[in-house]
Tab-separated table of C-alpha atoms and ligand atoms in Angstrom:
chain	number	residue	atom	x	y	z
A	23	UNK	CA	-11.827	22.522	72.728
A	24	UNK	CA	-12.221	21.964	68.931
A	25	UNK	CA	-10.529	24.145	66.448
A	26	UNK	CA	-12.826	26.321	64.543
A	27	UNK	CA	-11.273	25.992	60.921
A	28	UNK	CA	-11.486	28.409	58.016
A	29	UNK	CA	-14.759	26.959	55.389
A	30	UNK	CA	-13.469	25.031	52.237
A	31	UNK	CA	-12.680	26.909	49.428
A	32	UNK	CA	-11.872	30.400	51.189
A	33	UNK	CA	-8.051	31.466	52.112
A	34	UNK	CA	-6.370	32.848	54.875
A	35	UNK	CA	-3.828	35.270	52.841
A	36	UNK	CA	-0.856	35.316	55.328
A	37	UNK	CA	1.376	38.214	55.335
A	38	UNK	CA	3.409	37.226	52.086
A	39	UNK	CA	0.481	37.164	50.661
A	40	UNK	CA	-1.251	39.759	51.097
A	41	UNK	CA	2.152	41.829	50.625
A	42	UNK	CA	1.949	39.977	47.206
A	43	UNK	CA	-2.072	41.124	46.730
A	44	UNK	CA	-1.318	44.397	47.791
A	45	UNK	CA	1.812	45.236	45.492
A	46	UNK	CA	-0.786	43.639	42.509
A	47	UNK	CA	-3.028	46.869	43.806
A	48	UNK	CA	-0.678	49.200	43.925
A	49	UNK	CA	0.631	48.278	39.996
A	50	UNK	CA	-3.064	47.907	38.760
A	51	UNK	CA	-3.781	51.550	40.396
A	52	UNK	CA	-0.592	53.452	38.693
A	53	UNK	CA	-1.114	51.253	35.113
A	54	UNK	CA	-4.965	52.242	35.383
A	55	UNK	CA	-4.701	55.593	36.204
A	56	UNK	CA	-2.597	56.268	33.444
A	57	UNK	CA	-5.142	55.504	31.063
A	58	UNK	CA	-7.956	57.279	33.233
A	59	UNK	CA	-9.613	54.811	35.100
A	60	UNK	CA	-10.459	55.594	38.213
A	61	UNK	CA	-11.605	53.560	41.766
A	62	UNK	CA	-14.637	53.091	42.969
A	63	UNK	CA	-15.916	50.533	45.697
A	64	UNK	CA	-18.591	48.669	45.771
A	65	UNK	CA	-21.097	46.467	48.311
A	66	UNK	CA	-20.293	42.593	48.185
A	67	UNK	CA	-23.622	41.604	48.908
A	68	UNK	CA	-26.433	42.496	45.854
A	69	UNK	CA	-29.643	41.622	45.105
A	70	UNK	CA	-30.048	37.957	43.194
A	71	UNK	CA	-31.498	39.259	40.801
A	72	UNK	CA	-29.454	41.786	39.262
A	73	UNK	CA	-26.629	39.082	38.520
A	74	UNK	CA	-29.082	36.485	37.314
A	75	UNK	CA	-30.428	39.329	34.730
A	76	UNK	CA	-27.219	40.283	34.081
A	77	UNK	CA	-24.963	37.084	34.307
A	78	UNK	CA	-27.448	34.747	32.490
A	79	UNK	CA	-29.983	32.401	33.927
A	80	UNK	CA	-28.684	29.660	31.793
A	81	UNK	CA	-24.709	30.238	33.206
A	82	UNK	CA	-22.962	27.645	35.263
A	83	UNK	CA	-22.604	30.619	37.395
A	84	UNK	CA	-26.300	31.461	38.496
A	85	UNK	CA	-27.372	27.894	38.398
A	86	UNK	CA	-24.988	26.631	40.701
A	87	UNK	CA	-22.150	28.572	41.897
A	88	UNK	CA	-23.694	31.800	43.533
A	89	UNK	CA	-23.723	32.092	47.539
A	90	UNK	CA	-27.543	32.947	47.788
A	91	UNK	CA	-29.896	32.988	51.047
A	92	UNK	CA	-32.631	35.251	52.271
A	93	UNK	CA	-32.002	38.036	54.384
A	94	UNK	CA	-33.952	38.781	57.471
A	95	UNK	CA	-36.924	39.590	55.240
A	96	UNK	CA	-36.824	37.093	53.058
A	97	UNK	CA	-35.356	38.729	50.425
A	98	UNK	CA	-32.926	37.095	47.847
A	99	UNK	CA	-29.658	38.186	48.614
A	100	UNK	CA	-26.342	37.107	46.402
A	101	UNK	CA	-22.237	37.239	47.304
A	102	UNK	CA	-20.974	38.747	44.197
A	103	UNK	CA	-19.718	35.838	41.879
A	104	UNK	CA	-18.217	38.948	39.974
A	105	UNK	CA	-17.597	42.653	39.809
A	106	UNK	CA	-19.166	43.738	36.425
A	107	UNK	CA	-22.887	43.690	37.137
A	108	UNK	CA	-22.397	45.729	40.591
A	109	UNK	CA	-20.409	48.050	38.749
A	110	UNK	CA	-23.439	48.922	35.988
A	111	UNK	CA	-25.621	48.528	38.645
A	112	UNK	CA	-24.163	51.803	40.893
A	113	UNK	CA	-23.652	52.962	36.991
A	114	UNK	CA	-27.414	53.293	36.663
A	115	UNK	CA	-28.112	54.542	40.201
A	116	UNK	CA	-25.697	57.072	40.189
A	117	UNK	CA	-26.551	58.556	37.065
A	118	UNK	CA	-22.744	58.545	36.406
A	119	UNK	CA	-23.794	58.863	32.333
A	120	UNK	CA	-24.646	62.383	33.220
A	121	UNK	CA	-21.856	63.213	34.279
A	122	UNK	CA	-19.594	61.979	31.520
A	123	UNK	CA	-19.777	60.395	28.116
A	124	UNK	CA	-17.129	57.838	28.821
A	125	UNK	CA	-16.734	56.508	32.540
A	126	UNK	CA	-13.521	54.555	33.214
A	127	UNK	CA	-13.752	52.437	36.505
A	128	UNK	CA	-12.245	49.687	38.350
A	129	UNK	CA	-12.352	48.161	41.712
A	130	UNK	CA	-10.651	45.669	43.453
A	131	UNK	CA	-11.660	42.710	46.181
A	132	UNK	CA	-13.360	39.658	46.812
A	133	UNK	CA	-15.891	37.387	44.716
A	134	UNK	CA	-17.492	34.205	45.534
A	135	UNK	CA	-18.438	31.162	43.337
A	136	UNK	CA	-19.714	27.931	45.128
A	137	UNK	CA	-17.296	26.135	42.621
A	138	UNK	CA	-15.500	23.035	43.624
A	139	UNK	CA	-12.261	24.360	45.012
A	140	UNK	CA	-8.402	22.686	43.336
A	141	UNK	CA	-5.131	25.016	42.479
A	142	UNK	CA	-6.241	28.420	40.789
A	143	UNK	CA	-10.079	28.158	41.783
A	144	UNK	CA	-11.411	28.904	45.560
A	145	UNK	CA	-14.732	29.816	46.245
A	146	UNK	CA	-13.507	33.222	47.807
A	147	UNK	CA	-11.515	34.787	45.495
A	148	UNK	CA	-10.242	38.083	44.190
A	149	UNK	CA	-10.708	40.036	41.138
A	150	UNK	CA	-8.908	43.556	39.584
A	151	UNK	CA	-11.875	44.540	37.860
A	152	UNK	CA	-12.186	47.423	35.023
A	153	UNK	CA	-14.778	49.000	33.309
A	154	UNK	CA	-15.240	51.267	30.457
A	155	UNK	CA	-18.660	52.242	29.742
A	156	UNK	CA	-20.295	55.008	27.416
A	157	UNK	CA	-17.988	53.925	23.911
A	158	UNK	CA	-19.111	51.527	21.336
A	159	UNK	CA	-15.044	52.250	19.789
A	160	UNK	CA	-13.364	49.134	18.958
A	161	UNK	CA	-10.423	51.736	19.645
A	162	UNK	CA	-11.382	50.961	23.540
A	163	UNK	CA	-11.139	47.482	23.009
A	164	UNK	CA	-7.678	47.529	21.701
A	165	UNK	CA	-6.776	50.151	24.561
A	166	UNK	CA	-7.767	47.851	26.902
A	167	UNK	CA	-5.937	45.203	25.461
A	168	UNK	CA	-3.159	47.414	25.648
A	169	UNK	CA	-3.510	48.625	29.363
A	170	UNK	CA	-4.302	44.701	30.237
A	171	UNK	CA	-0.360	43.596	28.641
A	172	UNK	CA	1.053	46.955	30.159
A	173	UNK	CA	-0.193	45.872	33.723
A	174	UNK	CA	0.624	42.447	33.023
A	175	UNK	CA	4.288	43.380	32.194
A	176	UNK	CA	4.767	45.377	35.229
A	177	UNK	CA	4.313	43.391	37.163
A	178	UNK	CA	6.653	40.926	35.424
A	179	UNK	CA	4.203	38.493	33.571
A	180	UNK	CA	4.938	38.977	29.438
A	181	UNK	CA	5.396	34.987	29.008
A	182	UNK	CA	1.444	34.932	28.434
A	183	UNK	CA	-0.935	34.088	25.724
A	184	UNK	CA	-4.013	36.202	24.729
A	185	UNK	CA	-7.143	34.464	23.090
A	186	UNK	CA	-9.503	36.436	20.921
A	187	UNK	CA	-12.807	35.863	19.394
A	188	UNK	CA	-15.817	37.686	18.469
A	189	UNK	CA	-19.334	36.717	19.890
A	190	UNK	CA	-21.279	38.532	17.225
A	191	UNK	CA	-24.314	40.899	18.409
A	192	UNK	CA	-28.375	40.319	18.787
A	193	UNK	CA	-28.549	40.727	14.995
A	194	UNK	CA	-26.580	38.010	13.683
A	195	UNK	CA	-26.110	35.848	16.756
A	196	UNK	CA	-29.168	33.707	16.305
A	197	UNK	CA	-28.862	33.058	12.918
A	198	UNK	CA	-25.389	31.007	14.367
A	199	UNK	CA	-27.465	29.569	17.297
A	200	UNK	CA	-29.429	28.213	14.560
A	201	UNK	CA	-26.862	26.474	12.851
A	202	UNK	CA	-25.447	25.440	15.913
A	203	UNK	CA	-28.806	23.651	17.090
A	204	UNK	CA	-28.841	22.461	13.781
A	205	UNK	CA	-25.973	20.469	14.346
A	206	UNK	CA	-26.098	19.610	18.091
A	207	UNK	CA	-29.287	17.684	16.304
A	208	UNK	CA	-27.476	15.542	14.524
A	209	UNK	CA	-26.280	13.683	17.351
A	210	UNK	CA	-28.317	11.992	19.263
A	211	UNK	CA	-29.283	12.796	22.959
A	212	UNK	CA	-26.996	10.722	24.939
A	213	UNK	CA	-24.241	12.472	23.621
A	214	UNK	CA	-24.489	15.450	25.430
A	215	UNK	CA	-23.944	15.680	28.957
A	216	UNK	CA	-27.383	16.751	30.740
A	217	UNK	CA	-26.587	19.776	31.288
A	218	UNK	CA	-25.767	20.757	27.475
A	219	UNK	CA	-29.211	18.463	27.030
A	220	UNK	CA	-30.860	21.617	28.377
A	221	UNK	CA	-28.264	24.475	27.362
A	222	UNK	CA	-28.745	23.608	23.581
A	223	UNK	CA	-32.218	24.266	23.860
A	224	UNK	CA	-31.910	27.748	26.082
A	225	UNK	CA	-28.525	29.091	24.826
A	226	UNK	CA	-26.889	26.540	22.850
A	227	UNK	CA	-23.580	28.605	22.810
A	228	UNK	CA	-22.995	27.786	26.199
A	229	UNK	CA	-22.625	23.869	25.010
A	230	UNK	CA	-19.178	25.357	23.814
A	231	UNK	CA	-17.629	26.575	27.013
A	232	UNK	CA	-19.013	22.602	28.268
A	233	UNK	CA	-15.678	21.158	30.132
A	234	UNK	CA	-16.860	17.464	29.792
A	235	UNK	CA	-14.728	15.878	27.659
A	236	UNK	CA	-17.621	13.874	25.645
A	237	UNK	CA	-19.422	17.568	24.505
A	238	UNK	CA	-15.798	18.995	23.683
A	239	UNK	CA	-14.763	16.404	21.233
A	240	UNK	CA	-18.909	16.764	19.920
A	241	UNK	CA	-18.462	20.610	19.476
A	242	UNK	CA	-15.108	20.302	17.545
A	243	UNK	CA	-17.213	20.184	14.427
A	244	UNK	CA	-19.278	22.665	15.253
A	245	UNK	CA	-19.835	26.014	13.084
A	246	UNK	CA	-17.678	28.900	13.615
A	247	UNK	CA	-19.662	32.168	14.678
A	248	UNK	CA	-16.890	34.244	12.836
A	249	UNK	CA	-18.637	32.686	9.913
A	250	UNK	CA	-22.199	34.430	11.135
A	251	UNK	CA	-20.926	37.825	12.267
A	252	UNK	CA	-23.109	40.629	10.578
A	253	UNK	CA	-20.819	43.475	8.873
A	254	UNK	CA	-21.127	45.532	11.643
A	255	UNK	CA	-19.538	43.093	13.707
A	256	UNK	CA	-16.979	41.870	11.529
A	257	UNK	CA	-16.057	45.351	10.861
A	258	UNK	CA	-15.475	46.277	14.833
A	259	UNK	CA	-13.618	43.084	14.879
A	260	UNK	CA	-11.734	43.986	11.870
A	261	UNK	CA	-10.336	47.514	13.692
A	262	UNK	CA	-9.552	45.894	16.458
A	263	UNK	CA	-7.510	43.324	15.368
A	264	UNK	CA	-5.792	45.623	12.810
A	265	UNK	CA	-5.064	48.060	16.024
A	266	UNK	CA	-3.370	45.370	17.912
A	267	UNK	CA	-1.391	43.974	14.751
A	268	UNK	CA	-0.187	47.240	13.833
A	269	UNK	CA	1.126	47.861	17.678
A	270	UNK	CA	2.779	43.940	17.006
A	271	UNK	CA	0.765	42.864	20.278
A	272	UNK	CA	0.385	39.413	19.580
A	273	UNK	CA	-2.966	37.025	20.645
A	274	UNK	CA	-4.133	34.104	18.834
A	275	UNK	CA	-8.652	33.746	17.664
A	276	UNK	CA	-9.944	31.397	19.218
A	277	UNK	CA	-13.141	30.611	17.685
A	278	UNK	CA	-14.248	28.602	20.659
A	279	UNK	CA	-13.551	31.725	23.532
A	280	UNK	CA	-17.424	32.236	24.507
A	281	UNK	CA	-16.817	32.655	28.144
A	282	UNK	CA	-18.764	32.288	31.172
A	283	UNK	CA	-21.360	34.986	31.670
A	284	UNK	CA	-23.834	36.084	29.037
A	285	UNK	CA	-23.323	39.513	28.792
A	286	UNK	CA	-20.741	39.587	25.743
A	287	UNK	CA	-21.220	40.860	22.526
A	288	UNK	CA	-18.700	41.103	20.033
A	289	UNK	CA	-14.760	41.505	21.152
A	290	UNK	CA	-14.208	39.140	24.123
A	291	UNK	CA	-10.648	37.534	25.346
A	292	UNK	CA	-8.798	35.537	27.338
A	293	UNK	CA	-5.272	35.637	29.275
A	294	UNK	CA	-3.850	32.258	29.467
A	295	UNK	CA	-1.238	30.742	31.179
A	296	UNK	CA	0.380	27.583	30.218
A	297	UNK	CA	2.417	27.444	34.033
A	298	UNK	CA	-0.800	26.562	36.767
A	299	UNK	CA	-2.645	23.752	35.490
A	300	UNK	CA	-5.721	23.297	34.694
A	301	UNK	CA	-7.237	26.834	35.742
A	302	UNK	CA	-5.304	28.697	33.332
A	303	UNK	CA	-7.005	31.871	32.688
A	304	UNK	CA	-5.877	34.945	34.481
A	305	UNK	CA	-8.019	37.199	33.175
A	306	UNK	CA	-10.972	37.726	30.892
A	307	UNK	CA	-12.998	40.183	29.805
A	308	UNK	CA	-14.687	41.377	26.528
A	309	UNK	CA	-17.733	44.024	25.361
A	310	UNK	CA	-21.466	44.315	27.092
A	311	UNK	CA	-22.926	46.806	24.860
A	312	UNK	CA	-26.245	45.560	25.779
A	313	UNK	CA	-25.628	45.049	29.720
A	314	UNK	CA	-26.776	48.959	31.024
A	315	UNK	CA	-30.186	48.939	29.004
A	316	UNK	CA	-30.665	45.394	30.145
A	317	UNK	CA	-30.307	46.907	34.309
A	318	UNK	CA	-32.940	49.480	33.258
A	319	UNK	CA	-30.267	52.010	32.420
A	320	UNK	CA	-29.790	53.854	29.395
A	321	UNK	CA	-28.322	52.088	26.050
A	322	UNK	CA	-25.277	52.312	26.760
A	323	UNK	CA	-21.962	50.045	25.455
A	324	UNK	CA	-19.294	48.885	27.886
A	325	UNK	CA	-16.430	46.750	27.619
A	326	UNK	CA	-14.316	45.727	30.680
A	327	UNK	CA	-12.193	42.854	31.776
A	328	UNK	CA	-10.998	41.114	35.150
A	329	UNK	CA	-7.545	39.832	36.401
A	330	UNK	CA	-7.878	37.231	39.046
A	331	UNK	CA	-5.522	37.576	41.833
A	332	UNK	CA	-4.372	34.240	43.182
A	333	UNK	CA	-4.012	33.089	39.436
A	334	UNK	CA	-1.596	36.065	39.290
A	335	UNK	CA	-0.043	35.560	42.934
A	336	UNK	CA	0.420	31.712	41.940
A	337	UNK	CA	2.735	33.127	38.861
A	338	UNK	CA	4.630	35.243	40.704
A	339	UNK	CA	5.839	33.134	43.579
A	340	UNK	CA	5.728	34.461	47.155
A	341	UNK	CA	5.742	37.767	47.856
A	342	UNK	CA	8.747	39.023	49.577
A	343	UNK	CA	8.957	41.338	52.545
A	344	UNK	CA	11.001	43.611	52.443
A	345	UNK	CA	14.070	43.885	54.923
A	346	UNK	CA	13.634	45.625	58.008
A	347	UNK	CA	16.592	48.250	58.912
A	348	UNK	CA	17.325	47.687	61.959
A	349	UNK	CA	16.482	44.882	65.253
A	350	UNK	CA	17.512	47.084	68.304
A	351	UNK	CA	18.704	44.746	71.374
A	352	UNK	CA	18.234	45.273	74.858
A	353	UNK	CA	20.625	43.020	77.084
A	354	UNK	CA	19.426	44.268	80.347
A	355	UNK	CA	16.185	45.858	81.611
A	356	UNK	CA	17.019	49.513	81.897
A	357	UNK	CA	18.052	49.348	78.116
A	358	UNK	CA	14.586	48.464	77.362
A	359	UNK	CA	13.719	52.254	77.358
A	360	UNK	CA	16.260	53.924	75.408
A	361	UNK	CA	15.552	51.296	72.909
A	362	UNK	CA	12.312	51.836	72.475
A	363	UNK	CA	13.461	55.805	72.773
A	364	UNK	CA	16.326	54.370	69.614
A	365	UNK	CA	13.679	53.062	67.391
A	366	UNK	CA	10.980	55.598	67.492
A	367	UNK	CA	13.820	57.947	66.612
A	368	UNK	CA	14.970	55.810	63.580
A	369	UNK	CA	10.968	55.106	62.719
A	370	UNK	CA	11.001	59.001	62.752
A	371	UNK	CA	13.701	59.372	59.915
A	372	UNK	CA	11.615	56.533	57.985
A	373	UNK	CA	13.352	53.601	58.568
A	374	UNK	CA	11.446	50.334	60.007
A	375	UNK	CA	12.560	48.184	62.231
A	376	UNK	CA	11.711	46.375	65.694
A	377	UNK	CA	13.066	46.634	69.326
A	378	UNK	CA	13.593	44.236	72.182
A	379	UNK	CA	10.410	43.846	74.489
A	380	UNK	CA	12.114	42.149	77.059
A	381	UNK	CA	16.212	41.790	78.370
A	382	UNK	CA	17.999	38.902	76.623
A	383	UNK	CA	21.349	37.428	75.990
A	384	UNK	CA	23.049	39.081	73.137
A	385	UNK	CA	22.884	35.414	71.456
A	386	UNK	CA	19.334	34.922	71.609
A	387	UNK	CA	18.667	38.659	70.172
A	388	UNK	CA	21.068	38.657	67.060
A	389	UNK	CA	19.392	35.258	66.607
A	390	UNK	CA	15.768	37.270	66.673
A	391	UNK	CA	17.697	39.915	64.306
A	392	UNK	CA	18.450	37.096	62.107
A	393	UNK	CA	15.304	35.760	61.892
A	394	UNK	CA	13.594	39.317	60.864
A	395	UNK	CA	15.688	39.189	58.114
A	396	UNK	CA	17.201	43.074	60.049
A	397	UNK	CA	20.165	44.864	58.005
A	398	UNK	CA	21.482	45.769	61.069
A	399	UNK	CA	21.438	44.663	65.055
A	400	UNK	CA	21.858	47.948	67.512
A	401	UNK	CA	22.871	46.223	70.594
A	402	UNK	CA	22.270	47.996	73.995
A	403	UNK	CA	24.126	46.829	76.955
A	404	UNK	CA	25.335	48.317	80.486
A	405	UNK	CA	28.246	50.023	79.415
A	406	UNK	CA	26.705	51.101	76.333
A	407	UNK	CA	24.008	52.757	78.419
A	408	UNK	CA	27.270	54.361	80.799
A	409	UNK	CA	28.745	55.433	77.805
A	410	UNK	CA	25.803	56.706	75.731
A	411	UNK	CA	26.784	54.806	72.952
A	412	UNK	CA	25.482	51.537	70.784
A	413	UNK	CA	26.780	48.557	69.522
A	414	UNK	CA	26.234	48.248	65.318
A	415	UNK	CA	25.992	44.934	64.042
A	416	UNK	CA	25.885	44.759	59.969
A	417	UNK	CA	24.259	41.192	60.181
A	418	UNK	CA	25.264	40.646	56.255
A	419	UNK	CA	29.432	40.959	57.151
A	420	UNK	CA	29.136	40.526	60.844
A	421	UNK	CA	31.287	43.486	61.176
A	422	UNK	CA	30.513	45.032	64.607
A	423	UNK	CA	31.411	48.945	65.705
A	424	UNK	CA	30.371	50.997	68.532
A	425	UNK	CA	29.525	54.414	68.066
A	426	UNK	CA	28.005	57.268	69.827
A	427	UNK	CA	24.276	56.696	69.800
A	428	UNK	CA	24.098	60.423	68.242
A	429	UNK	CA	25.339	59.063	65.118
A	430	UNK	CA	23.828	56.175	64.345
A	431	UNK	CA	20.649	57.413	62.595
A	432	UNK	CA	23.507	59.179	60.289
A	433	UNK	CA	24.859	55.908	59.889
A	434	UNK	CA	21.774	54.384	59.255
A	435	UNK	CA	20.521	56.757	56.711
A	436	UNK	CA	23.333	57.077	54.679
A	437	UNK	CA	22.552	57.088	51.034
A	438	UNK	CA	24.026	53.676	50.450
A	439	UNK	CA	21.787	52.578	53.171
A	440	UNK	CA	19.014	53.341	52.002
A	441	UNK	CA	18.095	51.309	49.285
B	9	LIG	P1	-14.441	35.653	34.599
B	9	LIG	O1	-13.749	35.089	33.421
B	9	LIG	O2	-15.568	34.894	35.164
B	9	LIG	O3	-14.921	37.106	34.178
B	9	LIG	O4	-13.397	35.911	35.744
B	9	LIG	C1	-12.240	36.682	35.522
B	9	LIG	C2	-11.039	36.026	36.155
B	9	LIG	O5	-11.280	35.789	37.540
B	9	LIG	C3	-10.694	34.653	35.605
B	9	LIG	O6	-9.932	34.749	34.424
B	9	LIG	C4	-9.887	34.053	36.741
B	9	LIG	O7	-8.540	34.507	36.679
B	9	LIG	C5	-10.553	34.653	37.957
B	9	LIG	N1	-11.457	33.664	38.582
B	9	LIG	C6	-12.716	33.370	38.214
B	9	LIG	N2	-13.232	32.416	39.023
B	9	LIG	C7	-12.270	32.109	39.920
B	9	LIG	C8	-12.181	31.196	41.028
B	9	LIG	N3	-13.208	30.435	41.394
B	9	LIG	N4	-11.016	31.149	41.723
B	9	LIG	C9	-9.969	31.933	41.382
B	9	LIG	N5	-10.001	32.811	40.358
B	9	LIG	C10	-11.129	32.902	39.634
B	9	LIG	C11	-15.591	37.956	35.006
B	9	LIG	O8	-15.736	37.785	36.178
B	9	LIG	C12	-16.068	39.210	34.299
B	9	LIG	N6	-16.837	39.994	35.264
B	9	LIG	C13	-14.904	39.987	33.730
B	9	LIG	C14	-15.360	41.231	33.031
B	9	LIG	C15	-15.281	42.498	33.496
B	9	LIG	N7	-15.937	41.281	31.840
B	9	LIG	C16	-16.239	42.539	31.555
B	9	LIG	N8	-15.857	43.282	32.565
């Protein structure tokens, strides 16, 4: 028979893995709440059209990346491509404004971009996603900025660069689009790629964030919105720089940071790494002030950011599991029982561990113990069984002692035992 094999782009995570995935949870969840953010979990599958009204028509993202199909009624269905948009949309229908003038959410799991798939980027992939909406502060921005480093420092990333850049609001950005169309016309059309033929003419910012290397060396002499930015905007921008200067977090502008989705007003960033190639960013986020009232919610602001996972996991190396306690072997059938009897009484007191499913030669099981990685082999034999006693094996000195089996959960949970 063939082998049915996993579709391109998506990822078995194997336990190391998803040990790795699941510690990144557990950090985000303790960072987060400490700042007030709180979980909430959301459908993968949408409606198309709430991420092509929120994301942008125009994006790279709703023109070719999104998994889309009909559902049994021939409505448009979408596989989030990203968290945000779900996220305002139970917002709106869950009147959670009502209840609160600030909400702070995130939320955790897969996305999917029909993106072609190389180190970093998979078409199944997985966000830590938060959300802050209700606040037009630029005090939120830097606090975010601030929860975003602590998180990345616990979990042992600080060698990491953070981009910044205002992308102006409604009010000034056009008179920038402007200038910028002004200048894309001074070139003529073949020097574009074709999709920045058509992106000049419906949201010529998004010629910026073009990756072909003909439209980046064009753009280099393009304007620079943080010349455009009304005072309003430079103002916000203004606080929140000064917030993060005076806490010495450091970040460098980068005039150039518009980002993928159209949603962003004003403060947006980047996390960069210069250690996995060419799909460096581990995280990105910014402000949405106009996102809510654009889902038919109330005009709201919001500002939020996402960490991708395997970006983060690829950082940190493989997970590590951690060290079982004990490997409990049997050596002949009738010690099969007590051993199972052994470990639930150990698994009782908290420790983990495995037993022996079947009689084997004391080689072959210390070699299983071995393998596991156990801290300690409990062998049970014949005469141990006569005796009511087990056989200790500390598999890290090979130092072996019998002892009344009584005792060895003592033994085992000694304080120096367990770390
Ligand atoms: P984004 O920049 O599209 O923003 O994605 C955030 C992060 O997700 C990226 O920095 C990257 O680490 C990871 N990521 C994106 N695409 C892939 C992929 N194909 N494979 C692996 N990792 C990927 C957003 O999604 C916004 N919703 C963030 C946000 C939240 N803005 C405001 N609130």
């Amino acid at each position: 028979m063939d082998k049915i094999q996993k579709i391109k782009g998506f990822a078995d995570l194997l336990p190391d893995q998803a040990s790795q995935f699941a510690r990144l949870e557990t950090v985000a969840k303790t960072v987060f709440g400490r700042y007030g953010y709180r979980e909430i979990r959301l459908p993968i599958l949408e409606r198309t059209e709430l991420f092509a009204r929120s994301i942008g028509e125009e994006t790279d993202v709703v023109q070719k990346e999104m998994y889309t199909f009909p559902d049994r009624k021939g409505r448009s269905l979408t596989m989030r491509p990203e968290a945000t948009a779900g996220v305002m949309r139970a917002y709106i229908e869950n009147n959670m404004h009502a209840a609160q003038e600030l909400s702070k959410l995130y939320c955790t799991g897969p996305m999917f971009r029909y993106e072609r798939p190389q180190k970093g980027r998979m078409r199944q992939f997985h966000q830590l996603d938060v959300e802050a909406v209700g606040s037009p502060s630029p005090y939120l921005d830097a606090e975010m900025l601030f929860m975003l480093a602590d998180f990345l420092g616990e979990i042992g990333l600080t060698d990491l660069s953070v981009e910044l850049n205002s992308l102006g609001c409604p009010a000034c950005r056009p008179a920038y689009q402007d200038a910028l169309n002004a200048y894309f016309r001074g070139f003529d059309s073949g020097s574009l790629c074709e999709d920045c033929l058509r992106r000049k003419l419906t949201n010529p910012l998004r010629v910026l964030d073009c990756k072909v290397p003909g439209c980046r060396e064009l753009t280099k002499g393009a304007p620079s919105l943080a010349n455009y930015l009304c005072d309003e905007c430079r103002e916000h921008f203004a606080v929140v720089t000064g917030l993060l200067d005076k806490a010495g977090f450091s970040y460098v502008l980068n005039p150039r940071l518009v980002r993928g989705l159209d949603y962003y007003v004003r403060t947006t960033f980047e996390v960069v790494s210069g250690k996995i190639g060419s799909q460096s960013a581990v995280a990105g986020g910014g402000r949405y002030d106009g996102l809510v009232s654009a889902l038919g919610g109330p005009e709201l602001p919001g500002v939020g950011f996402a960490c991708g996972m395997e970006r983060l996991a690829l950082l940190l190396g493989q997970g590590e599991t951690p060290a079982p306690d004990f490997f409990i072997a049997a050596l002949c059938p009738e010690a099969l029982g007590p051993a199972l009897e052994l470990a639930q009484a150990l698994r009782a007191q908290g420790l983990s561990g495995e037993c022996a499913l079947a009689a084997k030669s004391a080689k072959n099981q210390l070699r299983q113990a071995a393998r596991l990685g156990a801290k300690r082999c409990l062998i049970l034999g014949e005469s141990e069984l006569a005796n009511n006693t087990v056989v200790v094996k500390d598999m890290a000195t090979a130092e072996q002692t019998s002892l009344p089996r009584v005792d060895v959960t003592a033994l085992l949970t000694r304080p120096s035992e367990a770390k």
